[in-house]
Coordinates of C-alpha atoms in Angstrom, one line a residue:
Chain A
X1 CA -8.3 -43.6 18.6
X2 CA -10.7 -42.9 15.9
X3 CA -10.3 -43.4 12.2
X4 CA -11.8 -41.4 9.4
X5 CA -15.0 -42.6 7.8
X6 CA -14.4 -43.7 4.2
X7 CA -17.6 -42.5 2.8
X8 CA -17.1 -38.9 3.9
X9 CA -13.6 -39.0 2.6
X10 CA -14.7 -40.1 -0.8
X11 CA -17.2 -37.4 -1.5
X12 CA -14.9 -34.5 -0.7
X13 CA -12.0 -36.2 -2.3
X14 CA -13.7 -36.0 -5.7
X15 CA -14.5 -32.4 -5.1
X16 CA -10.8 -31.5 -4.5
X17 CA -9.6 -33.5 -7.4
X18 CA -12.0 -31.7 -9.7
X19 CA -11.0 -28.3 -8.4
X20 CA -7.3 -29.0 -8.7
X21 CA -7.7 -30.3 -12.3
X22 CA -9.6 -27.2 -13.2
X23 CA -7.0 -25.0 -11.5
X24 CA -4.3 -26.7 -13.5
X25 CA -6.0 -26.4 -16.8
X26 CA -6.6 -22.7 -16.4
X27 CA -3.3 -21.9 -14.8
X28 CA -1.4 -19.3 -16.7
X29 CA 1.7 -20.7 -18.4
X30 CA 4.7 -19.5 -16.5
X31 CA 7.3 -18.1 -18.8
X32 CA 10.1 -19.7 -16.9
X33 CA 9.7 -22.3 -14.2
X34 CA 12.7 -21.8 -11.9
X35 CA 13.5 -18.7 -9.9
X36 CA 16.8 -17.1 -11.0
X37 CA 19.9 -17.6 -9.0
X38 CA 20.8 -14.7 -6.8
X39 CA 22.9 -12.1 -8.6
X40 CA 25.7 -10.5 -6.8
X41 CA 25.3 -6.7 -7.0
X42 CA 28.7 -5.1 -6.8
X43 CA 28.6 -1.3 -6.9
X44 CA 29.7 -0.2 -10.4
X45 CA 32.4 2.3 -11.0
X46 CA 30.9 5.6 -11.6
X47 CA 30.9 7.8 -14.7
X48 CA 30.2 11.4 -13.8
X49 CA 27.7 13.3 -15.9
X50 CA 29.3 14.9 -18.9
X51 CA 30.6 18.4 -18.4
X52 CA 28.7 21.2 -19.9
X53 CA 30.8 23.2 -22.4
X54 CA 30.0 26.4 -24.1
X55 CA 29.0 26.0 -27.7
X56 CA 32.0 28.0 -28.9
X57 CA 34.4 25.2 -27.8
X58 CA 32.5 22.4 -29.4
X59 CA 34.9 19.8 -30.8
X60 CA 35.0 19.5 -34.5
X61 CA 32.9 16.7 -36.0
X62 CA 29.8 17.2 -34.0
X63 CA 26.8 17.8 -36.2
X64 CA 24.9 20.9 -35.1
X65 CA 21.3 19.9 -34.2
X66 CA 22.3 16.3 -33.4
X67 CA 21.8 14.2 -30.3
X68 CA 25.6 14.5 -29.6
X69 CA 25.4 18.3 -30.1
X70 CA 22.7 18.5 -27.5
X71 CA 24.4 16.2 -25.0
X72 CA 27.9 17.6 -25.3
X73 CA 27.3 21.2 -26.0
X74 CA 24.1 21.9 -24.0
X75 CA 23.7 19.2 -21.4
X76 CA 20.8 16.8 -21.2
X77 CA 20.4 16.5 -17.4
X78 CA 19.7 18.7 -14.5
X79 CA 19.8 17.9 -10.8
X80 CA 17.6 18.5 -7.8
X81 CA 17.9 18.8 -4.0
X82 CA 16.5 16.1 -1.7
X83 CA 12.7 15.8 -2.0
X84 CA 12.6 19.0 -4.0
X85 CA 11.4 19.8 -7.5
X86 CA 12.4 23.5 -7.8
X87 CA 14.9 24.3 -10.5
X88 CA 18.2 25.0 -8.9
X89 CA 20.4 28.0 -9.9
X90 CA 23.0 25.7 -11.4
X91 CA 20.2 24.1 -13.5
X92 CA 18.8 27.3 -14.9
X93 CA 21.7 27.9 -17.2
X94 CA 21.5 24.4 -18.6
X95 CA 17.8 24.6 -19.1
X96 CA 18.0 28.0 -20.7
X97 CA 20.6 26.6 -23.1
X98 CA 18.2 23.6 -23.8
X99 CA 15.4 26.0 -24.6
X100 CA 17.6 28.1 -26.9
X101 CA 18.8 24.9 -28.7
X102 CA 15.3 23.6 -29.0
X103 CA 14.1 26.9 -30.4
X104 CA 16.9 26.7 -33.0
X105 CA 15.8 23.2 -34.0
X106 CA 12.0 23.3 -33.9
X107 CA 11.6 19.8 -35.5
X108 CA 13.0 18.2 -32.3
X109 CA 10.6 16.6 -29.9
X110 CA 11.6 15.8 -26.4
X111 CA 10.7 13.6 -23.5
X112 CA 11.5 14.8 -20.0
X113 CA 12.3 11.9 -17.7
X114 CA 12.0 12.7 -14.0
X115 CA 14.1 10.6 -11.6
X116 CA 14.4 10.2 -7.8
X117 CA 17.0 8.8 -5.5
X118 CA 16.4 5.6 -3.5
X119 CA 15.7 7.5 -0.3
X120 CA 11.9 7.4 -0.6
X121 CA 9.2 4.8 -1.1
X122 CA 8.5 3.6 -4.6
X123 CA 5.2 5.2 -5.3
X124 CA 5.9 8.5 -3.7
X125 CA 9.1 8.7 -5.8
X126 CA 7.1 8.1 -9.0
X127 CA 5.1 11.2 -8.1
X128 CA 8.2 13.1 -7.1
X129 CA 9.8 12.3 -10.5
X130 CA 6.7 13.4 -12.2
X131 CA 6.9 16.7 -10.4
X132 CA 10.5 17.2 -11.4
X133 CA 9.8 16.4 -15.0
X134 CA 6.9 18.9 -14.9
X135 CA 9.2 21.6 -13.4
X136 CA 11.6 21.2 -16.3
X137 CA 8.7 21.3 -18.8
X138 CA 7.4 24.5 -17.3
X139 CA 10.8 26.1 -17.4
X140 CA 11.3 25.2 -21.1
X141 CA 7.9 26.4 -22.1
X142 CA 8.5 29.7 -20.2
X143 CA 11.5 30.1 -22.5
X144 CA 9.4 29.7 -25.6
X145 CA 9.5 25.9 -26.3
X146 CA 6.1 24.8 -27.7
X147 CA 4.4 22.5 -25.1
X148 CA 3.2 20.2 -27.9
X149 CA 6.9 19.2 -28.5
X150 CA 7.3 18.0 -24.9
X151 CA 6.1 14.9 -23.2
X152 CA 7.0 14.0 -19.6
X153 CA 7.4 10.7 -17.7
X154 CA 8.6 9.7 -14.3
X155 CA 10.9 6.7 -13.7
X156 CA 10.7 7.2 -10.0
X157 CA 13.7 5.6 -8.4
X158 CA 13.8 2.8 -10.9
X159 CA 16.5 4.0 -13.2
X160 CA 19.4 5.4 -11.2
X161 CA 22.3 6.6 -13.3
X162 CA 24.6 5.9 -10.3
X163 CA 24.1 2.4 -8.8
X164 CA 25.8 3.4 -5.6
X165 CA 24.2 4.1 -2.2
X166 CA 25.8 7.2 -0.9
X167 CA 25.3 11.0 -1.0
X168 CA 27.1 11.4 -4.3
X169 CA 25.0 8.6 -5.9
X170 CA 21.7 10.0 -4.5
X171 CA 22.6 13.5 -5.7
X172 CA 23.2 12.2 -9.3
X173 CA 20.0 10.1 -9.2
X174 CA 17.8 13.1 -8.4
X175 CA 17.5 14.5 -11.9
X176 CA 15.5 15.2 -14.9
X177 CA 16.8 13.9 -18.2
X178 CA 15.8 15.6 -21.5
X179 CA 15.7 12.8 -24.2
X180 CA 15.4 13.8 -27.8
X181 CA 12.8 11.4 -29.2
X182 CA 12.4 12.8 -32.7
X183 CA 13.7 15.4 -35.2
X184 CA 17.4 15.5 -34.2
X185 CA 19.9 15.5 -37.0
Chain B
X1 CA 5.8 -30.2 33.1
X2 CA 3.9 -27.1 34.2
X3 CA 1.3 -25.7 31.9
X4 CA 2.8 -22.7 30.2
X5 CA 1.2 -19.3 30.8
X6 CA -2.0 -18.8 28.9
X7 CA -1.8 -16.5 25.9
X8 CA -3.8 -18.1 23.1
X9 CA -6.7 -20.0 24.5
X10 CA -8.2 -22.3 21.9
X11 CA -12.0 -22.3 21.7
X12 CA -14.7 -24.0 19.7
X13 CA -14.7 -20.8 17.6
X14 CA -11.1 -21.5 16.5
X15 CA -12.1 -25.0 15.6
X16 CA -15.0 -23.8 13.5
X17 CA -12.9 -21.3 11.8
X18 CA -10.5 -24.1 11.0
X19 CA -13.2 -26.3 9.6
X20 CA -14.4 -23.4 7.5
X21 CA -11.0 -22.9 5.9
X22 CA -10.9 -26.5 4.6
X23 CA -12.7 -26.2 1.3
X24 CA -10.7 -27.7 -1.5
X25 CA -8.7 -30.2 0.5
X26 CA -10.5 -33.1 2.1
X27 CA -10.4 -33.3 5.9
X28 CA -12.2 -35.9 8.0
X29 CA -12.1 -34.8 11.6
X30 CA -12.0 -37.5 14.2
X31 CA -11.2 -36.2 17.6
X32 CA -11.5 -32.7 19.0
X33 CA -9.7 -31.5 22.1
X34 CA -11.8 -31.1 25.2
X35 CA -9.6 -28.7 27.0
X36 CA -7.8 -25.5 26.2
X37 CA -4.3 -25.3 24.9
X38 CA -1.8 -22.5 25.0
X39 CA 1.1 -21.0 23.1
X40 CA 3.5 -19.2 25.3
X41 CA 4.6 -15.6 25.5
X42 CA 6.6 -15.0 28.6
X43 CA 7.7 -11.5 29.6
X44 CA 7.5 -10.3 26.0
X45 CA 9.7 -13.0 24.7
X46 CA 8.1 -15.8 22.6
X47 CA 9.0 -19.2 23.9
X48 CA 8.7 -21.5 20.8
X49 CA 6.9 -24.8 21.5
X50 CA 9.1 -27.8 20.9
X51 CA 7.2 -30.0 18.5
X52 CA 8.1 -33.3 16.7
X53 CA 6.8 -33.7 13.1
X54 CA 7.0 -37.3 11.8
X55 CA 5.0 -37.9 8.6
X56 CA 6.2 -41.2 7.1
X57 CA 5.7 -42.9 3.8
X58 CA 7.2 -45.7 1.8
X59 CA 10.4 -44.6 0.2
X60 CA 10.5 -44.7 -3.6
X61 CA 13.1 -46.5 -5.7
X62 CA 15.5 -43.6 -5.2
X63 CA 15.0 -43.8 -1.5
X64 CA 13.0 -40.5 -1.4
X65 CA 10.2 -40.3 1.1
X66 CA 7.3 -38.0 0.4
X67 CA 6.4 -38.2 4.1
X68 CA 9.8 -36.8 5.0
X69 CA 9.4 -34.0 2.5
X70 CA 5.9 -33.2 3.9
X71 CA 7.4 -33.2 7.4
X72 CA 10.1 -30.7 6.3
X73 CA 7.6 -28.3 4.8
X74 CA 5.4 -28.5 7.9
X75 CA 8.4 -28.0 10.2
X76 CA 9.7 -25.0 8.2
X77 CA 6.3 -23.3 8.2
X78 CA 5.9 -23.8 11.9
X79 CA 9.5 -22.6 12.6
X80 CA 9.1 -19.5 10.6
X81 CA 6.0 -18.5 12.5
X82 CA 8.2 -18.1 15.5
X83 CA 5.9 -20.0 17.8
X84 CA 7.4 -23.4 17.3
X85 CA 10.7 -25.1 17.6
X86 CA 10.6 -28.3 15.5
X87 CA 12.8 -31.0 16.8
X88 CA 15.5 -32.5 14.6
X89 CA 14.3 -35.9 13.4
X90 CA 17.7 -37.3 14.1
X91 CA 16.9 -36.9 17.8
X92 CA 13.8 -39.0 17.6
X93 CA 13.9 -42.2 19.6
X94 CA 10.9 -43.7 17.7
X95 CA 10.8 -43.5 13.9
X96 CA 8.0 -44.3 11.5
X97 CA 5.5 -44.9 14.3
X98 CA 2.1 -46.4 13.3
X99 CA -0.4 -43.7 12.9
X100 CA -3.1 -45.9 14.2
X101 CA -1.4 -46.7 17.5
X102 CA -1.0 -44.3 20.5
X103 CA 2.6 -43.2 20.6
X104 CA 4.9 -44.1 23.4
X105 CA 4.7 -40.7 25.1
X106 CA 7.7 -41.4 27.3
X107 CA 10.0 -41.5 24.3
X108 CA 8.8 -38.1 23.1
X109 CA 9.0 -36.6 26.6
X110 CA 12.6 -37.8 26.8
X111 CA 13.5 -35.6 23.8
X112 CA 11.4 -32.7 25.3
X113 CA 8.8 -32.7 22.5
X114 CA 5.8 -30.9 24.0
X115 CA 3.7 -31.9 21.0
X116 CA 3.9 -34.6 18.4
X117 CA 2.4 -34.7 15.0
X118 CA 2.8 -38.0 13.2
X119 CA 1.2 -39.4 10.2
X120 CA 1.2 -41.6 7.1
X121 CA 1.4 -40.4 3.5
X122 CA 0.5 -42.8 0.8
X123 CA -0.5 -42.7 -2.8
X124 CA -3.3 -45.2 -3.4
X125 CA -4.1 -47.4 -6.4
X126 CA -6.1 -44.6 -8.2
X127 CA -3.2 -42.2 -7.9
X128 CA -4.5 -40.1 -5.1
X129 CA -2.3 -38.9 -2.2
X130 CA -3.8 -39.4 1.2
X131 CA -2.2 -38.1 4.4
X132 CA -3.5 -39.4 7.7
X133 CA -2.1 -37.4 10.6
X134 CA -2.5 -36.9 14.3
X135 CA -1.5 -34.2 16.8
X136 CA -0.7 -35.3 20.3
X137 CA -0.2 -33.4 23.5
X138 CA 2.8 -35.4 24.7
X139 CA 2.7 -34.3 28.4
X140 CA -1.0 -34.5 28.6
X141 CA -0.9 -37.9 26.8
X142 CA -3.9 -37.1 24.7
X143 CA -4.9 -36.6 21.0
X144 CA -5.7 -33.1 19.8
X145 CA -6.2 -33.7 16.1
X146 CA -6.9 -36.6 13.9
X147 CA -7.4 -35.8 10.2
X148 CA -7.2 -37.4 6.8
X149 CA -6.4 -35.2 3.8
X150 CA -6.6 -36.2 0.2
X151 CA -5.3 -34.5 -2.9
X152 CA -3.5 -35.2 -6.2
X153 CA 0.2 -36.0 -5.5
X154 CA 1.5 -32.8 -7.2
X155 CA -0.3 -30.8 -4.6
X156 CA 1.7 -32.4 -1.7
X157 CA 3.1 -29.0 -0.7
X158 CA -0.4 -27.6 -0.3
X159 CA -1.3 -30.6 1.8
X160 CA 1.7 -29.9 4.0
X161 CA 0.7 -26.2 4.3
X162 CA -2.8 -27.2 5.3
X163 CA -1.5 -29.6 8.0
X164 CA 0.8 -26.8 9.3
X165 CA -2.2 -24.5 9.3
X166 CA -4.3 -27.0 11.4
X167 CA -1.4 -27.5 13.9
X168 CA -0.8 -23.7 14.1
X169 CA -4.5 -23.0 14.7
X170 CA -4.9 -25.7 17.2
X171 CA -1.9 -24.7 19.3
X172 CA -2.0 -20.9 19.0
X173 CA -5.7 -20.1 18.5
X174 CA -4.8 -17.9 15.6
X175 CA -6.0 -18.4 12.0
X176 CA -3.5 -20.3 9.9
X177 CA -1.7 -18.5 7.0
X178 CA 0.6 -21.1 5.5
X179 CA -1.7 -22.1 2.6
X180 CA -1.3 -18.7 0.9
X181 CA 0.6 -17.2 -2.0
X182 CA 2.6 -14.1 -2.6
X183 CA 2.7 -12.0 -5.8
X184 CA 5.8 -10.0 -6.0
X185 CA 8.3 -8.4 -8.4
X186 CA 11.2 -10.7 -9.4
X187 CA 14.3 -8.5 -10.0
X188 CA 17.4 -9.4 -11.9
X189 CA 20.2 -7.6 -13.6
X190 CA 22.3 -4.6 -12.5
X191 CA 20.9 -1.6 -10.6
X192 CA 19.8 1.0 -13.1
X193 CA 19.0 -1.7 -15.7
X194 CA 16.9 -4.0 -13.6
X195 CA 14.5 -6.4 -15.2
X196 CA 11.4 -6.5 -13.1
X197 CA 8.8 -9.2 -13.7
X198 CA 5.6 -10.0 -12.1
X199 CA 5.9 -13.3 -10.3
X200 CA 4.0 -15.5 -7.9
X201 CA 5.0 -18.2 -5.4
X202 CA 3.9 -20.0 -2.3
X203 CA 4.1 -18.1 1.0
X204 CA 7.2 -20.1 1.9
X205 CA 9.1 -19.0 -1.2
X206 CA 8.7 -22.2 -3.2
X207 CA 7.0 -22.8 -6.5
X208 CA 7.8 -19.4 -8.0
X209 CA 6.8 -18.7 -11.6
X210 CA 6.9 -15.6 -13.7
X211 CA 3.7 -14.0 -15.0
X212 CA 5.2 -11.4 -17.3
X213 CA 8.2 -11.5 -19.7
X214 CA 10.2 -8.6 -18.4
X215 CA 9.8 -6.3 -21.4
X216 CA 8.1 -3.8 -19.1
X217 CA 9.2 -2.9 -15.6
X218 CA 6.4 -4.3 -13.3
X219 CA 5.8 -2.8 -9.9
X220 CA 3.4 -2.8 -6.9
X221 CA 1.1 -5.8 -7.6
X222 CA -1.9 -6.3 -5.4
X223 CA -4.4 -9.2 -5.1
X224 CA -8.1 -8.9 -5.3
X225 CA -10.0 -10.2 -2.3
X226 CA -10.8 -13.5 -4.1
X227 CA -7.1 -14.0 -5.1
X228 CA -8.0 -14.4 -8.7
X229 CA -6.9 -11.0 -10.0
X230 CA -3.7 -9.1 -9.6
X231 CA -3.5 -5.4 -10.4
X232 CA -0.1 -3.9 -11.0
X233 CA 1.7 -1.0 -12.6
X234 CA 3.9 -1.4 -15.7
X235 CA 6.5 1.2 -16.7
X236 CA 7.9 1.6 -20.2
X237 CA 10.2 4.3 -21.6
X238 CA 7.2 6.7 -22.2
X239 CA 4.3 5.5 -20.2
X240 CA 3.1 4.1 -16.8
X241 CA -0.1 2.1 -17.0
X242 CA -2.1 -0.1 -14.8
X243 CA -2.9 -3.7 -15.8
X244 CA -5.1 -6.4 -14.3
X245 CA -3.8 -10.0 -14.6
X246 CA -6.3 -12.8 -14.3
X247 CA -4.6 -15.8 -12.6
X248 CA -7.3 -18.2 -13.8
X249 CA -7.2 -17.4 -17.4
X250 CA -3.6 -16.1 -17.7
X251 CA -4.9 -13.0 -19.5
X252 CA -4.0 -9.4 -18.7
X253 CA -5.6 -6.2 -19.7
X254 CA -5.0 -2.5 -19.3
X255 CA -7.6 -0.7 -17.3
X256 CA -7.6 2.0 -19.9
X257 CA -5.7 5.0 -21.2
X258 CA -5.4 7.9 -18.9
X259 CA -3.7 11.3 -19.6
X260 CA -0.6 11.2 -17.4
X261 CA 1.0 8.3 -15.5
X262 CA -1.2 5.8 -13.7
X263 CA 0.2 3.8 -10.8
X264 CA -0.4 2.5 -7.2
X265 CA -3.5 0.3 -8.0
X266 CA -5.5 -1.2 -5.1
X267 CA -8.7 -3.2 -5.3
X268 CA -11.6 -2.3 -3.0
X269 CA -12.4 -5.1 -0.5
X270 CA -15.6 -6.1 -2.5
X271 CA -13.6 -6.2 -5.7
X272 CA -15.9 -3.7 -7.5
X273 CA -13.5 -0.8 -7.6
X274 CA -9.9 0.0 -8.2
X275 CA -8.2 3.0 -6.5
X276 CA -5.0 4.3 -8.0
X277 CA -2.9 7.5 -8.6
X278 CA -2.6 9.6 -11.7
X279 CA 0.3 12.1 -12.1
X280 CA -0.6 15.0 -14.4
X281 CA 1.2 18.3 -14.8
X282 CA 3.2 17.6 -11.6
X283 CA 0.2 16.9 -9.4
X284 CA -0.6 13.4 -8.2
X285 CA -4.2 12.6 -7.2
X286 CA -6.1 9.5 -6.2
X287 CA -8.9 8.2 -8.4
X288 CA -11.3 5.3 -8.1
X289 CA -12.6 3.3 -11.1
X290 CA -15.8 1.3 -11.0
X291 CA -14.5 -1.9 -12.7
X292 CA -17.8 -2.8 -14.3
X293 CA -18.6 0.5 -15.9
X294 CA -15.0 1.8 -16.0
X295 CA -16.3 5.1 -14.8
X296 CA -13.5 7.0 -13.0
X297 CA -14.0 9.4 -10.1
X298 CA -11.4 11.7 -8.7
X299 CA -11.1 11.6 -4.9
X300 CA -8.4 14.1 -4.1
X301 CA -7.5 17.4 -5.8
X302 CA -4.8 20.1 -5.7
X303 CA -1.2 20.3 -6.7
X304 CA 0.2 18.0 -4.0
X305 CA 1.2 14.3 -4.2
X306 CA -1.5 11.9 -3.1
X307 CA -0.7 8.2 -3.6
X308 CA -0.5 4.7 -2.1
X309 CA -4.2 4.3 -1.3
X310 CA -5.4 1.5 1.0
X311 CA -9.1 0.6 1.6
X312 CA -10.2 -0.3 5.1
X313 CA -11.6 -3.8 5.2
X314 CA -15.2 -2.4 5.3
X315 CA -14.5 -0.3 2.3
X316 CA -15.6 2.9 4.1
X317 CA -12.2 4.6 4.4
X318 CA -9.1 5.1 2.4
X319 CA -5.7 5.7 3.9
X320 CA -3.1 7.3 1.7
X321 CA 0.2 9.2 1.5
X322 CA 0.2 12.9 0.9
X323 CA 2.7 15.7 1.1
X324 CA 0.0 18.4 1.1
X325 CA 1.3 19.6 4.4
X326 CA 4.9 19.8 3.3
X327 CA 6.4 16.4 3.9
X328 CA 4.9 12.9 3.1
X329 CA 2.4 11.9 5.8
X330 CA -0.5 9.5 6.2
X331 CA -4.0 10.7 5.8
X332 CA -7.5 9.1 5.9
X333 CA -10.5 10.1 3.9
X334 CA -13.9 8.6 3.4
X335 CA -14.2 6.4 0.3
X336 CA -15.9 9.2 -1.5
X337 CA -13.0 11.6 -0.9
X338 CA -14.6 13.5 1.9
X339 CA -13.5 14.1 5.5
X340 CA -9.7 14.2 4.9
X341 CA -7.7 14.1 8.1
X342 CA -4.0 13.6 8.8
X343 CA -3.1 10.8 11.3
X344 CA 0.7 10.9 11.5
X345 CA 2.4 13.4 13.7
X346 CA 5.4 11.4 15.0
X347 CA 8.1 13.3 13.2
X348 CA 9.7 11.8 10.1
X349 CA 8.3 10.8 6.8
X350 CA 5.4 8.4 6.6
X351 CA 4.1 6.5 3.5
X352 CA 2.6 3.3 2.1
X353 CA -0.3 2.8 4.7
X354 CA -1.9 -0.6 4.6
X355 CA -5.0 -1.5 6.7
X356 CA -4.8 -4.8 8.5
X357 CA -7.3 -7.5 7.5
X358 CA -9.4 -6.7 10.6
X359 CA -9.0 -3.0 10.2
X360 CA -7.6 -2.5 13.7
X361 CA -4.1 -1.5 12.6
X362 CA -2.4 0.4 9.8
X363 CA 1.1 -0.8 8.7
X364 CA 3.3 1.8 7.2
X365 CA 6.8 2.8 6.0
X366 CA 8.6 5.5 8.1
X367 CA 11.8 7.3 7.2
X368 CA 13.6 8.9 10.1
X369 CA 17.2 9.4 11.0
X370 CA 18.5 8.2 7.7
X371 CA 16.8 4.8 8.0
X372 CA 13.6 3.2 6.9
X373 CA 11.3 1.3 9.3
X374 CA 8.2 -0.8 9.0
X375 CA 5.7 0.0 11.7
X376 CA 2.1 -0.3 12.8
X377 CA -0.3 2.1 14.4
X378 CA -4.0 2.3 15.2
X379 CA -6.2 3.9 12.4
X380 CA -6.4 7.1 14.4
X381 CA -2.6 7.4 14.4
X382 CA -2.1 6.5 18.0
X383 CA 0.0 3.6 19.4
X384 CA 2.7 3.8 16.8
X385 CA 5.2 0.9 17.0
X386 CA 8.2 0.4 14.8
X387 CA 8.8 -3.3 14.1
X388 CA 11.9 -3.4 12.1
X389 CA 14.5 -0.9 10.6
X390 CA 17.3 -0.9 8.1
X391 CA 19.0 1.1 5.4
X392 CA 16.0 0.7 3.0
X393 CA 12.8 -1.2 3.5
X394 CA 9.3 -0.6 2.4
X395 CA 6.1 -2.0 1.1
X396 CA 4.3 -3.8 4.0
X397 CA 1.6 -6.4 3.2
X398 CA -0.4 -8.3 5.9
X399 CA -0.8 -12.0 6.2
X400 CA -4.5 -12.8 6.1
X401 CA -4.5 -13.6 9.8
X402 CA -3.2 -10.1 10.6
X403 CA -0.3 -11.5 12.7
X404 CA 2.6 -11.1 10.2
X405 CA 3.7 -8.4 7.8
X406 CA 5.8 -9.1 4.8
X407 CA 7.9 -6.3 3.2
X408 CA 11.1 -5.9 1.2
X409 CA 14.5 -4.8 2.2
X410 CA 17.4 -3.6 0.1
X411 CA 21.0 -3.2 1.5
X412 CA 23.2 -0.3 0.3
X413 CA 24.1 -1.0 -3.3
X414 CA 22.4 -4.4 -3.1
X415 CA 19.6 -6.5 -4.4
X416 CA 16.2 -6.5 -2.7
X417 CA 14.8 -9.5 -0.7
X418 CA 11.5 -10.3 1.0
X419 CA 11.2 -10.4 4.8
X420 CA 8.4 -11.0 7.3
X421 CA 8.0 -9.7 10.8
X422 CA 5.5 -10.7 13.4
X423 CA 3.1 -7.9 14.3
X424 CA 4.7 -7.6 17.8
X425 CA 8.1 -7.2 16.1
X426 CA 9.5 -10.1 18.1
X427 CA 9.9 -12.5 15.1
X428 CA 11.7 -11.6 11.9
X429 CA 12.5 -14.0 9.1
X430 CA 13.8 -13.7 5.5
X431 CA 11.4 -15.4 3.0
X432 CA 13.5 -18.2 1.5
X433 CA 13.4 -17.1 -2.1
X434 CA 16.8 -17.0 -3.7
X435 CA 16.5 -14.3 -6.4
X436 CA 16.0 -10.5 -6.1
X437 CA 12.5 -9.8 -5.0
X438 CA 10.4 -6.7 -4.0
X439 CA 6.9 -5.4 -3.7
X440 CA 5.3 -8.4 -2.1
X441 CA 1.5 -8.8 -1.7
X442 CA 0.1 -11.5 0.4
X443 CA -3.0 -13.4 -0.9
X444 CA -6.0 -14.1 1.2
X445 CA -6.3 -17.8 2.4
X446 CA -6.6 -20.1 -0.6
X447 CA -9.9 -21.9 -1.2

């Protein structure tokens, strides 16, 4: 049985105390010390995307050129097939209506937010969302919307509109949302 | 007791590696083993080694024993490695044995302890914590390790991890990995409105603290090779930017404005460069920034998606995900962007390649048959092996010894959690952190 030698212990002992003190003094201040308790994640009841109605049947009280006008009477979201960014036939009508509306209200600026479902890896899905946002941007500019009024962003799979994990949820979460960021009435 | 089959011969080299890893904590070696030791792998099934851990100390006024707490941390580390089966202290015949006296090996053989690590933890008059400990081969009746470690008492967990590292190294011949940390994304709130904050904790899930306040969604953090910097991506309503957080100073800075979205940051092994992706007009390409000059060079071009870069340990090669061929697959290129070649042809979707610390393997995420898997393959794409599979899992990161891969897993409709799997796939454990957690990145060994 051998025992440690005290002298050796002492030298290195000081060395460690010094490093640990230094580390403590320079350590970033944690914002909160304790990890949060686990949060139960029950699937939420689903609100389907609002139906698209022709302008003629617009309910009274909606101000033309407003956010509500755009969402209710035009439709602010289009959907994509799995791993695809091409504009579907059912999206072309909505986007054409978006372009017409935007051309009627030239002060409005928009941000196109591309989204992906959870069936892909995080970074790839950012890129996929960017591609979807760009596809919508290209469609709108082809219909005469000035590109300087449009910005694009991808939220990847980070902001699902349907928190579920099934085909319906994935289909809703593969979308591009047109947000009015300025100029709406 | 027969000697178990030889799988991990311990050599002088392992001992030297062990000594080299001791900077920071004081270690006074006393006895080295003369003969080889073995962990056991029998017919592809790991037979965990029964080991008794018995670090003692004087209980405080509340009856709490620091020694018992240290024993628990060591036992949990060793258990999670998959190579050890710590014996319940309630089964011990001898308790609080004198660290300076040879144990009664018969009493430990009786409870089938193949190895025994005992020791004494005490805080001396000047407030320093010292832990004297021994490792014994119970059936060989000889001492394998005898060490003394000193630290400030608040670092008792690190002392425990260091001891676990020494035991693990001595008995498996592999580099220890317990004295390491994990940066990750702490997730809270409902899906669709998740708060995602940069966080850091010890490898065993303890000591978590937040580094960002949650106002931005933080994703995909990665350590620099010296563990002092963390690069990550932060998403706001209208921008995606890359930041570098300095763990020593607590400061963070943006790496600069780019036109388009910037994400997927990775340090080069020498720390001089940062590779990342930029999405612009629908195309996503990989760029590399020289961190001293901030000069940016584009490595890929075209309209496809190119992301998730990973440097090889020698810095010569970058693995990445690209859908230039139609579906996401893994490609390699030289660090200057030349010599691009696809390496995955196994069917399915491949992404998030990560070179192992030695560069002998690439870990990846595969999507196939409606499920996600974490797997490994050789850098030429051969030898693919899937280690684990579930509804949704991704984001592999290697332990510094290259024997374990941490990743995150999310059940349908649920909250993500961190898991680790041994590189053979035979051992899988959840990381004991209680909150939602994703995007882990494993630090190198701490200094």
